[in-house]
Structures are given as C-alpha cells and as structure tokens.
Tab-separated table of C-alpha atoms in Angstrom:
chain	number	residue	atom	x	y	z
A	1	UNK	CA	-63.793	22.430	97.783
A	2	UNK	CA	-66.990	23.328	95.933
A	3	UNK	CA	-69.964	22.240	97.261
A	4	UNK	CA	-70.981	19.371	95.994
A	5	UNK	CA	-73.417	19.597	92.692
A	6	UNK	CA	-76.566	17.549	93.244
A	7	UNK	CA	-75.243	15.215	90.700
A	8	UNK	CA	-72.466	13.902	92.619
A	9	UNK	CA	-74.736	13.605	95.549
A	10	UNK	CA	-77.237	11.247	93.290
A	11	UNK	CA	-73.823	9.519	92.442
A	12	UNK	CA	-72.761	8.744	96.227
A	13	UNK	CA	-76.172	8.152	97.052
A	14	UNK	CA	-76.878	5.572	94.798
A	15	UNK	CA	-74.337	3.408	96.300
A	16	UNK	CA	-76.281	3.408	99.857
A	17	UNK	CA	-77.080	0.424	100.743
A	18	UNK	CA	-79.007	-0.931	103.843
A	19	UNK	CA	-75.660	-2.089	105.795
A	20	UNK	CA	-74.541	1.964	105.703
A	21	UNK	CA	-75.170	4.469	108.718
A	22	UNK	CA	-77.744	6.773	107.824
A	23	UNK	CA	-76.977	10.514	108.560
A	24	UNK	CA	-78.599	10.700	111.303
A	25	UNK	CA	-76.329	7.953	112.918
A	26	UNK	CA	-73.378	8.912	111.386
A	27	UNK	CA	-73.767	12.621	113.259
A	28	UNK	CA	-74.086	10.340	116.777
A	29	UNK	CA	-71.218	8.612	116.728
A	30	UNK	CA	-68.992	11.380	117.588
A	31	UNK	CA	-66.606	12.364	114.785
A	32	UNK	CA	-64.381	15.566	115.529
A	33	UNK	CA	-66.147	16.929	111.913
A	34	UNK	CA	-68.164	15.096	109.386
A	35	UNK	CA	-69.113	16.559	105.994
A	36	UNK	CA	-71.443	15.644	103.167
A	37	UNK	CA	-72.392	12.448	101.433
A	38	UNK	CA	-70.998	10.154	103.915
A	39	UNK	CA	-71.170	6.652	103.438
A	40	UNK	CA	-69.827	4.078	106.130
A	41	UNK	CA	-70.780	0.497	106.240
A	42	UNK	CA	-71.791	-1.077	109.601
A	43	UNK	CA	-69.319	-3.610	109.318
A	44	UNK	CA	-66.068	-1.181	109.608
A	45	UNK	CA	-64.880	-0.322	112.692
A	46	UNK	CA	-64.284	3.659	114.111
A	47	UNK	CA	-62.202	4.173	117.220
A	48	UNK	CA	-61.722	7.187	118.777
A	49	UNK	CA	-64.470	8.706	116.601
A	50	UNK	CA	-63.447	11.946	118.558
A	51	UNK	CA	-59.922	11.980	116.685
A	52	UNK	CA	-61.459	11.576	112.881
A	53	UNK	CA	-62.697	14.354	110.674
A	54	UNK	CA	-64.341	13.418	107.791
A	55	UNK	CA	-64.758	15.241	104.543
A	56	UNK	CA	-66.920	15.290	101.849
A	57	UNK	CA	-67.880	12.021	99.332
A	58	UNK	CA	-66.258	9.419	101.062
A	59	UNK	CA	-67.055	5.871	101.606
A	60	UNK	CA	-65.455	3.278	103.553
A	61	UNK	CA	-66.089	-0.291	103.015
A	62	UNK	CA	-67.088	-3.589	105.043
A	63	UNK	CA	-64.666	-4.290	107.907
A	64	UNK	CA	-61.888	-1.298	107.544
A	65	UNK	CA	-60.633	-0.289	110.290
A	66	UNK	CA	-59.959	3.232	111.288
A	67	UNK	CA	-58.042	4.420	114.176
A	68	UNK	CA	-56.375	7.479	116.055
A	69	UNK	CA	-56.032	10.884	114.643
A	70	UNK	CA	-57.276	10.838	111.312
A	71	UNK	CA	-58.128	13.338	108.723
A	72	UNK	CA	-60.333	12.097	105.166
A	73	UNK	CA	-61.118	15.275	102.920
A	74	UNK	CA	-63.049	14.624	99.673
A	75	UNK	CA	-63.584	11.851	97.214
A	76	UNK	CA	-61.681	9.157	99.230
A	77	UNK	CA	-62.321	5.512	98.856
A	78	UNK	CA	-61.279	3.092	101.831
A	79	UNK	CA	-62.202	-0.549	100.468
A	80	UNK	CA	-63.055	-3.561	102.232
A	81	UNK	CA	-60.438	-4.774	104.939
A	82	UNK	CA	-58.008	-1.341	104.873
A	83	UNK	CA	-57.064	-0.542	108.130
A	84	UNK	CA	-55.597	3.099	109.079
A	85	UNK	CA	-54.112	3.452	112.363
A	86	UNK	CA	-53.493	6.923	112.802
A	87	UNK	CA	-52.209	7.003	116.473
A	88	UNK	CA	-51.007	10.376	118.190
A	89	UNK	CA	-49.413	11.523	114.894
A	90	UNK	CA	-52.238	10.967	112.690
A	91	UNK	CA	-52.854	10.410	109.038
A	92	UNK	CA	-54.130	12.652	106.632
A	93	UNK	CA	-55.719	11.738	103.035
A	94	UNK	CA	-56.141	14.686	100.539
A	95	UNK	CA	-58.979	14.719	98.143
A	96	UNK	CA	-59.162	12.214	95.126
A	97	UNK	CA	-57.077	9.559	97.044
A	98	UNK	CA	-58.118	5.851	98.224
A	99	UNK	CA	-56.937	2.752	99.612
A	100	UNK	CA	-57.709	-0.989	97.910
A	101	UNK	CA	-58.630	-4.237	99.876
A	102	UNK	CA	-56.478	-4.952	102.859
A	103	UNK	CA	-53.932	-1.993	102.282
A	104	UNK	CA	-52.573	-0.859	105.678
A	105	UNK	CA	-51.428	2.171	106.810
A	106	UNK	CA	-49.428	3.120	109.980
A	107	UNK	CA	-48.367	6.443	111.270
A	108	UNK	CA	-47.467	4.181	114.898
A	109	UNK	CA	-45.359	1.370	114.990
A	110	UNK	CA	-43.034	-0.632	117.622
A	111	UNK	CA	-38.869	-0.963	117.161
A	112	UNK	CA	-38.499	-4.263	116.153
A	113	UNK	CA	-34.562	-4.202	116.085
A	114	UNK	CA	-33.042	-2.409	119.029
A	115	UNK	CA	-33.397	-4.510	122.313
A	116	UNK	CA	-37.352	-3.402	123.271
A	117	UNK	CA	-40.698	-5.247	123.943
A	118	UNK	CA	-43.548	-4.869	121.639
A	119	UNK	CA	-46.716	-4.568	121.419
A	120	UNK	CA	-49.713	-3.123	123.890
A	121	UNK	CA	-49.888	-5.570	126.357
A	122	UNK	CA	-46.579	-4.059	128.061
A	123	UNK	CA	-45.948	-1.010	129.536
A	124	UNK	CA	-44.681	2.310	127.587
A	125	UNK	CA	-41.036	2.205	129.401
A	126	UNK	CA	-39.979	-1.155	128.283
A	127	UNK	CA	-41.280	0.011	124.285
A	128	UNK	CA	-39.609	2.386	121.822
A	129	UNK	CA	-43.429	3.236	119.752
A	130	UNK	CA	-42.404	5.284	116.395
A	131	UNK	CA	-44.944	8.011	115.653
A	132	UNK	CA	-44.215	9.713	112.749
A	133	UNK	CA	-47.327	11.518	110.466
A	134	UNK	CA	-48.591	9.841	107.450
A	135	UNK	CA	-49.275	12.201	104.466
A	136	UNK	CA	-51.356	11.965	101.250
A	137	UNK	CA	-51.453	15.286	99.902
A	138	UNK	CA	-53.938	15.035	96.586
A	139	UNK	CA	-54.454	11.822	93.734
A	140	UNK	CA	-52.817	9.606	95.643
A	141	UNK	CA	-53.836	5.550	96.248
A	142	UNK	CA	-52.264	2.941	97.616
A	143	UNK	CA	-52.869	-0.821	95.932
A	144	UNK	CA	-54.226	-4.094	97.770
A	145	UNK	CA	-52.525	-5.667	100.365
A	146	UNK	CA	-49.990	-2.579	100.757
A	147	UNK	CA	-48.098	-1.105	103.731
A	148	UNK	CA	-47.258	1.833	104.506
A	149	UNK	CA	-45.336	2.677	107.781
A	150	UNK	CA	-44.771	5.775	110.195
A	151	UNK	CA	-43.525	8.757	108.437
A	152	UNK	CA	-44.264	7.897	104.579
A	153	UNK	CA	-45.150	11.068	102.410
A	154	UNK	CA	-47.348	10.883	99.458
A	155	UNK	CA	-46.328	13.939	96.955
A	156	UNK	CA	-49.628	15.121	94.638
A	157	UNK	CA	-50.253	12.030	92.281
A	158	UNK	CA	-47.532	9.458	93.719
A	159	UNK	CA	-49.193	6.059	94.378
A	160	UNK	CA	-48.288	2.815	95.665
A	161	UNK	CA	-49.042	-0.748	93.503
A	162	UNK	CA	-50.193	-3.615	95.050
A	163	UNK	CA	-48.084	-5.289	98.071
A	164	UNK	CA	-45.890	-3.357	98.263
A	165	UNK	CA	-44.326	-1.579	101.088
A	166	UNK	CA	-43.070	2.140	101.659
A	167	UNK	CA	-41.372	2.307	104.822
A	168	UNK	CA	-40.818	5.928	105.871
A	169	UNK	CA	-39.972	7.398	102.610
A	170	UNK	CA	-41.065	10.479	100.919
A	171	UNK	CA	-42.737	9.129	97.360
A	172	UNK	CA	-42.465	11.661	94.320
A	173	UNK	CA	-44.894	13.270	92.736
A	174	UNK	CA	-46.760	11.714	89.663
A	175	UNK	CA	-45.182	8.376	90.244
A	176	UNK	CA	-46.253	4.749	90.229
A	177	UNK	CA	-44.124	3.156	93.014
A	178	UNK	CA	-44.085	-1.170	93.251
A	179	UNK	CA	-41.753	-3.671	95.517
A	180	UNK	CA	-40.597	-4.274	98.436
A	181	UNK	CA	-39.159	-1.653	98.911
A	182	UNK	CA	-41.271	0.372	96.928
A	183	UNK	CA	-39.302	1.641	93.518
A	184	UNK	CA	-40.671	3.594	90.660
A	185	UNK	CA	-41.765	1.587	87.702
A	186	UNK	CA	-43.181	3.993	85.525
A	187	UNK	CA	-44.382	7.730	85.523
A	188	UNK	CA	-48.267	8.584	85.926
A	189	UNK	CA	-49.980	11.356	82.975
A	190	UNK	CA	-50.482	14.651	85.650
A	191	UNK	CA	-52.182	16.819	82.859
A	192	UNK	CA	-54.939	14.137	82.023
A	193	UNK	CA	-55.725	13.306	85.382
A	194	UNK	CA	-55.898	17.046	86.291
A	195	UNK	CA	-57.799	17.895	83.224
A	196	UNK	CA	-60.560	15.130	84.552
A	197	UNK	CA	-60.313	16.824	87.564
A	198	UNK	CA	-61.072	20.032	86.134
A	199	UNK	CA	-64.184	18.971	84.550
A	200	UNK	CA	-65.462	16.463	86.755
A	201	UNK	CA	-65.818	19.841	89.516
C-alpha cells in the first residue's frame, strides 16, 4: 500500500472529532502495530490491544467492540455497534472492506448442539469452543445487523446484505450474498469497482 497522499489524510482527518483518540493516545494503548490516519472513537471498546494490528485509514465508530487477534489493513470502516471477536484464531479485514451498524463477527463460538455447557462462566473441559479464522481478503463488507460465524471466508469483492448470516462458508468472489443462510442474489461489477480503485490510489 502506497503511502497515503496528503489528500486522503485531509479526507480522514476531517472526520476527527473531539470523542476520537488523538495519536498520541492511540500509540499508548498498546496495539501489536498501528499505522496512519487512525481514527477510534472513545466510546468503542479494545481488548487485548496487544493482539490488534491496525492499518492505515481506518475508523471505528461509537461503541464497537473489538476483541482477540485481529488484523485491520487499509480503508476499513467499523460502524457504530459492530463487534469483532477475534479470539485465538483471529480475524483479518483486507483493504477497502467495512462492517455496518451492529454487524457481528465471530472467529470463536460455543457448540450449541452436542451435549456441552456454554459460555465463559464454566470451565474449558465441560465446553467444545469452535475457533476457526475469519477472512476478508479485499472489497469486502458485511451489511447491518449481520453475522458471521467461525470459519467464514470472504473471496475479493463477496459481501454480505443486511441480517443475514454466513455460518462457516466460503463466499465467492464478486458476489452479493442475503438470507438466512446467506444465498447469492445478484452479481457485483469487479471492473468498475477496481477501476475506482485504480484511480482513487
């Protein structure tokens, strides 16, 4: 990734407001890595800062939640009330991708259906936890009020409509996916978003 021309930076800094971490506080709170033109509201949530690297041009919203091993690379909205629990597998955004209001994402999750306790008030031999990586390779966003469990793949350009739910599946490429489950409605234009893509860098 280029670094970024100064008029993207006027572009990410013109939506700083007085409820976002300034740099300065951003660099204390202990990501793993944390690029340019960061812009995190107060009101969100980090834990395990130590786990989360951070990209370039990203800003994440009043009260998301992020969690576990995490990885953010460039452009990447997460809006207002998204919550990304990364666990031990982790979940990684590629550039261009973003996440609406209350879209959830979870590369950890307990067996429901075969004969265990739940949740994190009881000990690790009477769970089954699924851990399974979360990937969104490039142009890739998942709509309001979605979820999206352990193991789900995002292929370049595959998103996910609003509440809906992919549950462990491998989306294709350049495809908009809405339901429960998730099932392709209609097929997304590749060469004009890449073509923006080309001239917006």
């Amino acid at each position: 990734m280029k670094k970024p021309l100064n008029i993207i930076t006027n572009l990410m800094q013109s939506q700083r407001n007085k409820s976002h971490y300034s740099d300065d506080e951003l660099q204390n709170i202990g990501f793993r890595e944390i690029g340019d033109n960061v812009l995190i509201s107060k009101f969100a949530r980090i834990y395990s800062p130590e786990k989360i690297t951070l990209k370039n041009n990203i800003r994440i919203d009043d009260f998301a939640i992020l969690s576990g091993k995490i990885t953010i690379g460039n452009f990447v909205h997460i809006a207002n009330y998204a919550s990304i629990t990364g666990g031990k597998s982790g979940v990684v955004f590629g550039d261009f991708c973003g996440m609406s209001s209350y879209a959830k994402i979870y590369a950890s999750s307990d067996d429901f259906y075969n004969g265990n306790l739940i949740g994190p008030c009881i000990l690790d031999n009477f769970r089954n936890v699924l851990h399974k990586e979360v990937i969104l390779k490039r142009h890739n966003h998942i709509g309001s009020h979605s979820l999206v469990l352990p193991g789900s793949i995002f292929e370049i350009g595959a998103s996910l409509g609003a509440m809906s739910l992919n549950i462990g599946r491998k989306l294709k490429s350049w495809n908009y996916y809405f339901g429960n489950p998730a099932k392709i409605i209609y097929k997304i234009d590749s060469k004009k978003i890449e073509q923006k893509e080309f001239e917006f860098l």
